[in-house]
CSV table of C-alpha atoms and ligand atoms in Angstrom, one decimal:
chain,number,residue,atom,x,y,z
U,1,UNK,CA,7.4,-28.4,-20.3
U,2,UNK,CA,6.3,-29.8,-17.1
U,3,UNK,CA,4.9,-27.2,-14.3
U,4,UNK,CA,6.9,-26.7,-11.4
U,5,UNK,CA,5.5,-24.2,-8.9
U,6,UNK,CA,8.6,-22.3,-7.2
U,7,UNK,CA,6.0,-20.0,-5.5
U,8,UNK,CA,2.8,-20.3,-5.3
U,9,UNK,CA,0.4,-17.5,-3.2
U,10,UNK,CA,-2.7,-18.8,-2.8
U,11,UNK,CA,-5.8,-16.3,-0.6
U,12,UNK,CA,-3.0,-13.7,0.5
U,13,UNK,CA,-4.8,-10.7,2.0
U,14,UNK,CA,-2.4,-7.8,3.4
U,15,UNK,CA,-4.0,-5.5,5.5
U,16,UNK,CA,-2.8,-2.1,6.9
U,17,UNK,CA,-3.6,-0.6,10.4
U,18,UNK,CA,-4.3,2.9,9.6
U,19,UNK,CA,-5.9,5.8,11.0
U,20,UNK,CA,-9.4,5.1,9.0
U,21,UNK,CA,-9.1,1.3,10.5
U,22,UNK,CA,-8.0,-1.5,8.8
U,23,UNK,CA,-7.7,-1.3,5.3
U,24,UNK,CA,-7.3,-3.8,3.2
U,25,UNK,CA,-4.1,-3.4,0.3
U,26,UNK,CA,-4.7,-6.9,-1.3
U,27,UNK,CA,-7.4,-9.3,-0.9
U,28,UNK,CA,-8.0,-12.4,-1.7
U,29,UNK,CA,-5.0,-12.7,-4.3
U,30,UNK,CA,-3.8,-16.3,-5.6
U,31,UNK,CA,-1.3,-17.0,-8.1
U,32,UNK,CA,1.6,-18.9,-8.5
U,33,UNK,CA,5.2,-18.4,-10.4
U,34,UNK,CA,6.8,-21.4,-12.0
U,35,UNK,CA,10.2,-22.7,-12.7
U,36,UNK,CA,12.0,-20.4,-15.4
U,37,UNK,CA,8.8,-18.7,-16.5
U,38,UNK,CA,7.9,-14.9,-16.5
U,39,UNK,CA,4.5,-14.1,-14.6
U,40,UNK,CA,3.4,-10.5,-15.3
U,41,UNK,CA,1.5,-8.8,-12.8
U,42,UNK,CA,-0.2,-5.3,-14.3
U,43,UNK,CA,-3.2,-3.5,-13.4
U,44,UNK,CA,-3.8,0.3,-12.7
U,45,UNK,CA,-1.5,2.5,-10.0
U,46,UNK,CA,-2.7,1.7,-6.1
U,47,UNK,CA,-4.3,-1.8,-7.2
U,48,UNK,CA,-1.7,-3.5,-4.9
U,49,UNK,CA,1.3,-4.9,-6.7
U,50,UNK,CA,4.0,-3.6,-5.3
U,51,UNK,CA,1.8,-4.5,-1.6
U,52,UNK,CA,1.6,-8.1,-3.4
U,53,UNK,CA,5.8,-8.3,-3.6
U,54,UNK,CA,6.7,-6.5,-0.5
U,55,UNK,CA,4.6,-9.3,1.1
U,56,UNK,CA,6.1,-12.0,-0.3
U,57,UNK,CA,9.4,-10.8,0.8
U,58,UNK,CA,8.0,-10.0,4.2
U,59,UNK,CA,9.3,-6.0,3.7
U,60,UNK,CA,5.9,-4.4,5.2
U,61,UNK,CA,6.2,-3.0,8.9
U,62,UNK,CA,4.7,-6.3,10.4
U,63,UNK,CA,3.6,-3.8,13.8
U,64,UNK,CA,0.7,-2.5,11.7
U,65,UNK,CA,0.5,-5.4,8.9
U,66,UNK,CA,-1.4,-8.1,9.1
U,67,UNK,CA,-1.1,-11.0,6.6
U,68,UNK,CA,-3.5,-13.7,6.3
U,69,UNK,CA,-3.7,-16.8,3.4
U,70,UNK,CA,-0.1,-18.2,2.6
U,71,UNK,CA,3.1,-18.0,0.4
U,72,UNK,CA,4.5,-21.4,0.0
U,73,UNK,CA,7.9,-21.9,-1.3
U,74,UNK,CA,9.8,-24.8,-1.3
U,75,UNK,CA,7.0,-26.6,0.5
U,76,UNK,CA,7.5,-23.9,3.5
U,77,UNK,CA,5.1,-21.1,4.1
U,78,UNK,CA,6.9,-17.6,4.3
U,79,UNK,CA,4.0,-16.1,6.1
U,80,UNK,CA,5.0,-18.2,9.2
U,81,UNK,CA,8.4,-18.0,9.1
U,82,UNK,CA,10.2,-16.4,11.7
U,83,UNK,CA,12.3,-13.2,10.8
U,84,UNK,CA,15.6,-14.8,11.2
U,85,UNK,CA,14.8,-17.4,8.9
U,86,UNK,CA,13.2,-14.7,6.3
U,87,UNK,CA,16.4,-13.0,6.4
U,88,UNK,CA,17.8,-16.5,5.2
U,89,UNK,CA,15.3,-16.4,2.2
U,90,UNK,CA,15.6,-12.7,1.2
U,91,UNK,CA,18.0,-11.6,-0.8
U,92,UNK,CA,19.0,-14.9,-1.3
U,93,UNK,CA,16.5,-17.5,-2.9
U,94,UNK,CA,13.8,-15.1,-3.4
U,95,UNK,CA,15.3,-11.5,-4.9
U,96,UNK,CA,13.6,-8.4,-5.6
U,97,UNK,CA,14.7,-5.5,-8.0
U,98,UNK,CA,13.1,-1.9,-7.2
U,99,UNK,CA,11.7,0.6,-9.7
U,100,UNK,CA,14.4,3.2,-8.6
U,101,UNK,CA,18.0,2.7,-8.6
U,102,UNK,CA,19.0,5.5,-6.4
U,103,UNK,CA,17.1,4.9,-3.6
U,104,UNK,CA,17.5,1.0,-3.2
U,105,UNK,CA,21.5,1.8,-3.5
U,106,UNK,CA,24.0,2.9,-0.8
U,107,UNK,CA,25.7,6.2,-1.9
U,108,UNK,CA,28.4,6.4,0.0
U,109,UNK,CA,29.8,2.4,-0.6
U,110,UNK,CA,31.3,1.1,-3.9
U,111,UNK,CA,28.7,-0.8,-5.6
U,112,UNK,CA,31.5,-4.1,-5.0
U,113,UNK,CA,31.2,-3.3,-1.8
U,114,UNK,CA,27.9,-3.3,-2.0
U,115,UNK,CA,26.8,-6.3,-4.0
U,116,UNK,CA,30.1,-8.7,-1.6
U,117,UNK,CA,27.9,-7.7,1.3
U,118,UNK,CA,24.9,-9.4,0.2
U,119,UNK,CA,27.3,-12.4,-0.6
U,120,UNK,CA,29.2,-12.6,2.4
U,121,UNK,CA,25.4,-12.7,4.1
U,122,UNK,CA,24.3,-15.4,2.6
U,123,UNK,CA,26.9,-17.7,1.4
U,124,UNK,CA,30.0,-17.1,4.6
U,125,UNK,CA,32.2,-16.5,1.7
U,126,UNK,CA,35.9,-14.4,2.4
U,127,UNK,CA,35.3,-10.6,1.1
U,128,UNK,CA,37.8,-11.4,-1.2
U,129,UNK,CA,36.0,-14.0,-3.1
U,130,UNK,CA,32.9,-11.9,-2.6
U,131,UNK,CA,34.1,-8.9,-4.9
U,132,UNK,CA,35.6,-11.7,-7.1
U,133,UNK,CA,32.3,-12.7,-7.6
U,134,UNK,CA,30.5,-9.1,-7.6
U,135,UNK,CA,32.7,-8.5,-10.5
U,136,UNK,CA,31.5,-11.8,-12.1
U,137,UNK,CA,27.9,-10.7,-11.6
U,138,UNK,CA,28.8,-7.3,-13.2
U,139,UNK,CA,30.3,-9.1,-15.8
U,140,UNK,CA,27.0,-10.9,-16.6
U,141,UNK,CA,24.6,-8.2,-16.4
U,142,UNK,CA,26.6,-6.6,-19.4
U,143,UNK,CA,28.5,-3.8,-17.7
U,144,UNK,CA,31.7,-3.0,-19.5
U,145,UNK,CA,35.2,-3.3,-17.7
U,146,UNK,CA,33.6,-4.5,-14.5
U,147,UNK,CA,37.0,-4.8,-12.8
U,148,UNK,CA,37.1,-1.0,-13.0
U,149,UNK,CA,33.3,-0.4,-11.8
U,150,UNK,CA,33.6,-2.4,-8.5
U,151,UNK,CA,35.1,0.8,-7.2
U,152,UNK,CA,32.5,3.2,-8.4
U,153,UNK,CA,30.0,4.8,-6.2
U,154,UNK,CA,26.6,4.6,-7.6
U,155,UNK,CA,26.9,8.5,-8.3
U,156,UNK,CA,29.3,7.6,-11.1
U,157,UNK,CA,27.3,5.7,-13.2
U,158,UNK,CA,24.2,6.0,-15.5
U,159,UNK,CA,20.4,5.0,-14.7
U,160,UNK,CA,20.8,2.4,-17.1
U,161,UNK,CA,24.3,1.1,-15.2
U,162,UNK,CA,22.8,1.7,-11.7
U,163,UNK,CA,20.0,-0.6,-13.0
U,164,UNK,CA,22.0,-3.2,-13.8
U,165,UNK,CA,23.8,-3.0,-10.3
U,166,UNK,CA,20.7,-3.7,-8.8
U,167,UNK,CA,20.3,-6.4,-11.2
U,168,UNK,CA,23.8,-8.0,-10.2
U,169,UNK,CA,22.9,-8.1,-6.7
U,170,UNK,CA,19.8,-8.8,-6.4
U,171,UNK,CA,21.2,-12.0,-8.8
U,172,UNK,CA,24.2,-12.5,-6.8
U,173,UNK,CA,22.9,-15.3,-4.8
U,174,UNK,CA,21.5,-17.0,-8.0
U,175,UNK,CA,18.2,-17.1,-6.5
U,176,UNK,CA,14.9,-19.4,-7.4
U,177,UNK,CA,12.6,-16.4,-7.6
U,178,UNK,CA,13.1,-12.8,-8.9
U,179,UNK,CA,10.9,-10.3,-8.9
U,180,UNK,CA,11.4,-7.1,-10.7
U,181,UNK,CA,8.7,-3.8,-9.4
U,182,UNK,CA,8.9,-2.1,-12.4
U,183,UNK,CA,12.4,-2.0,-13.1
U,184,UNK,CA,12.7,0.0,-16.0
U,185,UNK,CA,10.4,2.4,-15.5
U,186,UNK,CA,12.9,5.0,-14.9
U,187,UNK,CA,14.8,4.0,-17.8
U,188,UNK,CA,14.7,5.3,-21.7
U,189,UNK,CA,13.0,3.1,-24.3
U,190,UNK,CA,16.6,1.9,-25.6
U,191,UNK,CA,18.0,0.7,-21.9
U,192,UNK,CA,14.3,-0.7,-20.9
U,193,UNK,CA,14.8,-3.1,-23.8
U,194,UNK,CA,18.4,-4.3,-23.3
U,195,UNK,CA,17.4,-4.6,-19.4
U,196,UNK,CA,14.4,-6.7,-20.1
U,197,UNK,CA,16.4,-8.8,-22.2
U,198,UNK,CA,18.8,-9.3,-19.4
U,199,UNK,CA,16.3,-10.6,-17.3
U,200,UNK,CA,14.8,-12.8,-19.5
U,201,UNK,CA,18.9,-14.6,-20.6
U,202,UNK,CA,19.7,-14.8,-17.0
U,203,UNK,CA,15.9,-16.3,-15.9
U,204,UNK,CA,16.9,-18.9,-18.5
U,205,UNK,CA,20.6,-19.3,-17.6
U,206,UNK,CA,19.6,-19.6,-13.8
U,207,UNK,CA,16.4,-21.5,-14.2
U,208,UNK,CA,14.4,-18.6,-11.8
U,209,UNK,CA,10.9,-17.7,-11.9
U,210,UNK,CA,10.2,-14.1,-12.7
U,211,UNK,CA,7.4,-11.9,-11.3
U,212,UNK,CA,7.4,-8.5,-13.6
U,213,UNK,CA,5.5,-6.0,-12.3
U,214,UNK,CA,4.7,-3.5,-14.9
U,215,UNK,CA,2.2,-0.9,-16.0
U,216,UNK,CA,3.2,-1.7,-19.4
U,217,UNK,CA,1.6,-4.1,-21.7
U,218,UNK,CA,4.1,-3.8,-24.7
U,219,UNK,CA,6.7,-5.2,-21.7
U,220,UNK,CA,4.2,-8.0,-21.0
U,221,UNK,CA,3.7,-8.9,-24.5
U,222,UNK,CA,7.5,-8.9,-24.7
U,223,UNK,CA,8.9,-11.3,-22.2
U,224,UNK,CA,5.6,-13.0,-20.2
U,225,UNK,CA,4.5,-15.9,-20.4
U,226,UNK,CA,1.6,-15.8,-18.2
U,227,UNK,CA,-0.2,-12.5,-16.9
U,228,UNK,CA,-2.0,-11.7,-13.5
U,229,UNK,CA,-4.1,-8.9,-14.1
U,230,UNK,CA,-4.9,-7.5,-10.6
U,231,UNK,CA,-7.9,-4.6,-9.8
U,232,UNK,CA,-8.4,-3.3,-6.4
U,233,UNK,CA,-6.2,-5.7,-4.3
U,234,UNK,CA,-7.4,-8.1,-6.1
U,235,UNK,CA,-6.7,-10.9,-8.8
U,236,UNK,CA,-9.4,-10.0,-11.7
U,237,UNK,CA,-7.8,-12.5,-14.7
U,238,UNK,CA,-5.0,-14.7,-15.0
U,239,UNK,CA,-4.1,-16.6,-17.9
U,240,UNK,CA,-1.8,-17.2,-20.4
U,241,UNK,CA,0.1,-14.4,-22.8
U,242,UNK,CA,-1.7,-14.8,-25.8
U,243,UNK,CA,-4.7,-15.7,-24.3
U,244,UNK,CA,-5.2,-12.2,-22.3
U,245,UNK,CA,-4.0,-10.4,-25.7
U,246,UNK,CA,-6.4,-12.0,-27.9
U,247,UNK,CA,-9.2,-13.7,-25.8
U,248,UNK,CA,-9.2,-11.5,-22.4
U,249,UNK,CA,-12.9,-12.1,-20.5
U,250,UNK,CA,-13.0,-9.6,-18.1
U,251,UNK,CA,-14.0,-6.0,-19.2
U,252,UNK,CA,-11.2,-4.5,-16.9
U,253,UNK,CA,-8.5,-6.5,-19.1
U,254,UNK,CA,-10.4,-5.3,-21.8
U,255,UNK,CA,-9.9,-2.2,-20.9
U,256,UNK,CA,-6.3,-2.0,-20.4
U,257,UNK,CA,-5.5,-3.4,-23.7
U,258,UNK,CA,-7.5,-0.7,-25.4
U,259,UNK,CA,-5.4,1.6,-23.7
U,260,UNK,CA,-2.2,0.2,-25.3
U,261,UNK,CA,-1.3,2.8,-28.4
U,262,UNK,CA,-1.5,0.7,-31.3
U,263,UNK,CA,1.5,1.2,-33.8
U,264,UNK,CA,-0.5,0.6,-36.9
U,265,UNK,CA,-3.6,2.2,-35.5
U,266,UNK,CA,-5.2,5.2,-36.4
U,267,UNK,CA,-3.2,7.8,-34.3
U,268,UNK,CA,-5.9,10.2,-34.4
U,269,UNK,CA,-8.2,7.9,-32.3
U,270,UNK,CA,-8.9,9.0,-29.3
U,271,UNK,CA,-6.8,6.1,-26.6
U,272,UNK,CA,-9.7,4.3,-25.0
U,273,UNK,CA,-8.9,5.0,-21.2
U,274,UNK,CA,-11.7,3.3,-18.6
U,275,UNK,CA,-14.0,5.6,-17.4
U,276,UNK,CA,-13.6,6.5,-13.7
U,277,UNK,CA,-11.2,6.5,-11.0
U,278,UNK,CA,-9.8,3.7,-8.7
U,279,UNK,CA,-11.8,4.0,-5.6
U,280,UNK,CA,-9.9,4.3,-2.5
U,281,UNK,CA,-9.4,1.2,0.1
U,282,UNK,CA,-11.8,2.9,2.5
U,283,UNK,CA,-14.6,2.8,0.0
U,284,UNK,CA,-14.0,-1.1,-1.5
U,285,UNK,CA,-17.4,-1.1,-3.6
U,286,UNK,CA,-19.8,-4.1,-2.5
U,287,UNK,CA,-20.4,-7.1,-4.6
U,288,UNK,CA,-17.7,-6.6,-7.9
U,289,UNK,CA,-15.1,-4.2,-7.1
U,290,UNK,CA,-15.1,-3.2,-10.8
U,291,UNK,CA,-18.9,-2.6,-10.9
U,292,UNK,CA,-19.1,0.8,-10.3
U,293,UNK,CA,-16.6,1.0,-13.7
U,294,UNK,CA,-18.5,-1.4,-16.0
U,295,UNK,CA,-20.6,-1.2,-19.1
U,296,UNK,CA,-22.0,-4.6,-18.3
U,297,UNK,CA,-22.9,-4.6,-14.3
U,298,UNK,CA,-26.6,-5.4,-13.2
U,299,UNK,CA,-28.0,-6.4,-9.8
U,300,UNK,CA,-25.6,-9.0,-9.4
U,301,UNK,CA,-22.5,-7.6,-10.0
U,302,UNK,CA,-23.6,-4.5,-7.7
U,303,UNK,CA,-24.7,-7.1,-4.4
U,304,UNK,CA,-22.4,-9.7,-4.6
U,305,UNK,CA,-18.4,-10.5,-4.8
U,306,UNK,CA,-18.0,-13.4,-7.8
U,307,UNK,CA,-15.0,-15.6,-7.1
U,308,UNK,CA,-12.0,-16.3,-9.4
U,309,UNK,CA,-12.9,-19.2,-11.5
U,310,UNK,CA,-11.0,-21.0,-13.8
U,311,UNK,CA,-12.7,-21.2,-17.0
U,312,UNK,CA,-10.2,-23.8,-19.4
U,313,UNK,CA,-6.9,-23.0,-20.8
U,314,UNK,CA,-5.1,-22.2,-17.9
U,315,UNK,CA,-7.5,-19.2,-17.5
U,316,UNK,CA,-9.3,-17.9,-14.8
U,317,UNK,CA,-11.9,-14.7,-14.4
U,318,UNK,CA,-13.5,-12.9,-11.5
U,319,UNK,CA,-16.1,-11.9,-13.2
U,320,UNK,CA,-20.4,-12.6,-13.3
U,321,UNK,CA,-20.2,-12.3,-17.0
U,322,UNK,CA,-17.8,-14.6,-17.7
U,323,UNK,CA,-19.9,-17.4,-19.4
U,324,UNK,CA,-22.3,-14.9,-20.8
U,325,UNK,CA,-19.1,-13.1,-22.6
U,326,UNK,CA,-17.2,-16.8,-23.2
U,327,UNK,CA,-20.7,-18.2,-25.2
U,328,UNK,CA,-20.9,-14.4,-26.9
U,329,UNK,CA,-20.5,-14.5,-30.7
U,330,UNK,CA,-17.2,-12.9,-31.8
U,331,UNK,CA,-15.6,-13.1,-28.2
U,332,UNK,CA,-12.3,-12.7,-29.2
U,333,UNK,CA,-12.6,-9.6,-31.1
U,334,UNK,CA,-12.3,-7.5,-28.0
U,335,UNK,CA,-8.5,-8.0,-26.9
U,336,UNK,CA,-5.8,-5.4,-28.9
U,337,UNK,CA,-3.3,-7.1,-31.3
U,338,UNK,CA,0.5,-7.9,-30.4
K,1,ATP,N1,1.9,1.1,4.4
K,1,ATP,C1,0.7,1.4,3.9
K,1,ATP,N2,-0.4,1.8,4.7
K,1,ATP,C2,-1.6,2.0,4.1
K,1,ATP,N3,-1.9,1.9,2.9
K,1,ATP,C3,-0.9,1.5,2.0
K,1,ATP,C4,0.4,1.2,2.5
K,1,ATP,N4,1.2,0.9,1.5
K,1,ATP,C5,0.4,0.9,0.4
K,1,ATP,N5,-0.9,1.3,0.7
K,1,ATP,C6,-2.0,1.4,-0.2
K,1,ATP,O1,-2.2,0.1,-0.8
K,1,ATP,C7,-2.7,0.3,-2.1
K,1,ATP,C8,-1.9,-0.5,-3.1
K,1,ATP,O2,-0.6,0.1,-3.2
K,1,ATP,P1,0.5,-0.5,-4.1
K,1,ATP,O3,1.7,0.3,-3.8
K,1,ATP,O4,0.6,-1.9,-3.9
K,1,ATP,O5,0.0,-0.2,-5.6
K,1,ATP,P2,0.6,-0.5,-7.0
K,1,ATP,O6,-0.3,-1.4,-7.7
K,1,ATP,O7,2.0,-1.0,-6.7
K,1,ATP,O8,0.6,0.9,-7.7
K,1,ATP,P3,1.8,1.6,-8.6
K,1,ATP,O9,1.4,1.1,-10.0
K,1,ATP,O10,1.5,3.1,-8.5
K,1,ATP,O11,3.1,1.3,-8.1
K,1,ATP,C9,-2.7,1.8,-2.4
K,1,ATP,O12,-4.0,2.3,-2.2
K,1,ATP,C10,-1.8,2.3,-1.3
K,1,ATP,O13,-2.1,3.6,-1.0
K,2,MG,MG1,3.9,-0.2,-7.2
């Protein structure tokens, strides 16, 4: 299959005016999301991906963000677009879904009401062939008698409905890009699967590119194809699926997939979890962000900041270890199995 970037982010670096100064959410992140293929983007709470999505759909208060780098889509850069034309893009090409259902939804409008608006926006349709089409959207995201649930307020239905409603609309506009901030985080382990598997049909049926933001690495296993593992605002490893799961390089990746409970494991074993906290943005540690966390930092790692190299196979490491690790007997060994 050949490589078609849809969106590619290449040096983005978000930075918040606060009462500290100037912190910096993401820094330095590059990665792009291509034509009907699922890019999972994990790392621990507060290392910046929802910061990474809101940017690329331009949500962030612009009066006290600043974004530098760019987000080119369709050969334009969103980062200098102006807010009209953003408001042409969102929503429309480039679609998000949040983690929670009740707060992105209006309470007090039917949810056909709800997801016509977002079609009459973008595509100067009548309202009348916008609910037609709401209820065709409902129809594809797998809700039951969606001629009946156009006139239901999102109070009337389940998480696992609500979740799909968001789904529909945020699909409504068939758009090139989707990206999902955890969206079934608030679900049970039954819906989470069937809303996963939604995604992933209707990526394929509309050709989008998905960026899935998850803590979880059984999702990422499930329905990525490529993952961005991101620490501290910034992009630590990239690379394919299997590749993170069996050869990851960096010892933060390593790390997360040790945390993953393994089903045929030993359940006694204690879950690896990596020592330490997260620093906060007002405390970025010099030279590796992660040094203060690893096993394997020296001088180096402590002084100076190592750039995100590609290293073969469509995989690329922040790390000053990486060759060192990549030349180690039994590298390999370290990554969980999926
Ligand atoms: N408006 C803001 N002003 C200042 N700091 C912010 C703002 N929004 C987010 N941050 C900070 O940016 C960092 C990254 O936050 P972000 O929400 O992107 O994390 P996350 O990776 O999505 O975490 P989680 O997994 O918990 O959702 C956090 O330290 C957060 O406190
Ligand atoms: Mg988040």
């Amino acid at each position: 299959m050949s490589i078609q970037p849809l969106l590619e982010v290449k040096h983005l670096r978000t930075t918040f005016a606060t009462e500290q100064g100037p912190v910096a959410a993401v820094d330095d992140v590059t990665f792009m999301v291509s034509k009907g293929e699922t890019v999972g983007v994990v790392g621990e709470s507060g290392c910046g991906k929802s910061v990474t999505s809101e940017s690329i759909m331009r949500l962030l208060n612009e009066k006290t963000t600043t974004y530098e780098g760019e987000i080119l889509f369709e050969g334009r850069d969103l980062l200098k677009l102006s807010k009209s034309e953003m408001r042409k893009i969102r929503g429309n090409k480039i679609s998000m879904v949040f983690q929670d259902p009740m707060t992105s939804l209006n309470p007090v409008q039917t949810i056909g009401d709800q997801i016509a608006e977002v079609i009459v926006i973008h595509q100067k349709v009548s309202k009348g062939t916008a609910l037609k089409k709401a209820e065709e959207m409902l129809k594809l995201t797998g809700i039951p008698a969606p001629e009946k649930r156009i006139h239901e307020y999102p109070h009337e239905m389940s998480g696992g409905m609500r979740q799909r409603v968001l789904i529909a609309m945020a699909l409504a506009c068939r758009p090139k890009v989707l990206i999902a901030d955890e969206p079934t985080t608030a679900l049970d382990v039954t819906i989470q699967a069937q809303i996963l598997e939604l995604i992933d049909d209707l990526k394929s049926e509309l050709e989008m590119g998905v960026m899935m933001i998850t803590h979880d690495l059984g999702v990422v296993a499930e329905v990525c194809q490529r993952v961005v593992v991101m620490y501290l605002g910034q992009v630590i490893e990239e690379g394919g699926v299997e590749t993170l799961f069996f050869n990851p390089l960096h010892p933060y990746t390593k790390g997360l997939l040790k945390s993953i409970p393994q089903i045929d494991g030993d359940r006694t074993e204690k879950l690896h979890v990596i020592k330490g906290v997260v620093p906060p943005l007002t405390a970025i540690p010099t030279g590796c962000r992660f040094a203060p966390r690893c096993a394997f930092a020296d001088e180096q790692c402590k002084s100076s900041t190592p750039d995100l190299q590609e290293i073969g196979n469509g995989q690329k490491v922040r790390c000053w270890k990486a060759d060192e690790f990549l030349n180690k007997e039994g590298h390999g060994q370290n990554g969980a199995t999926v």
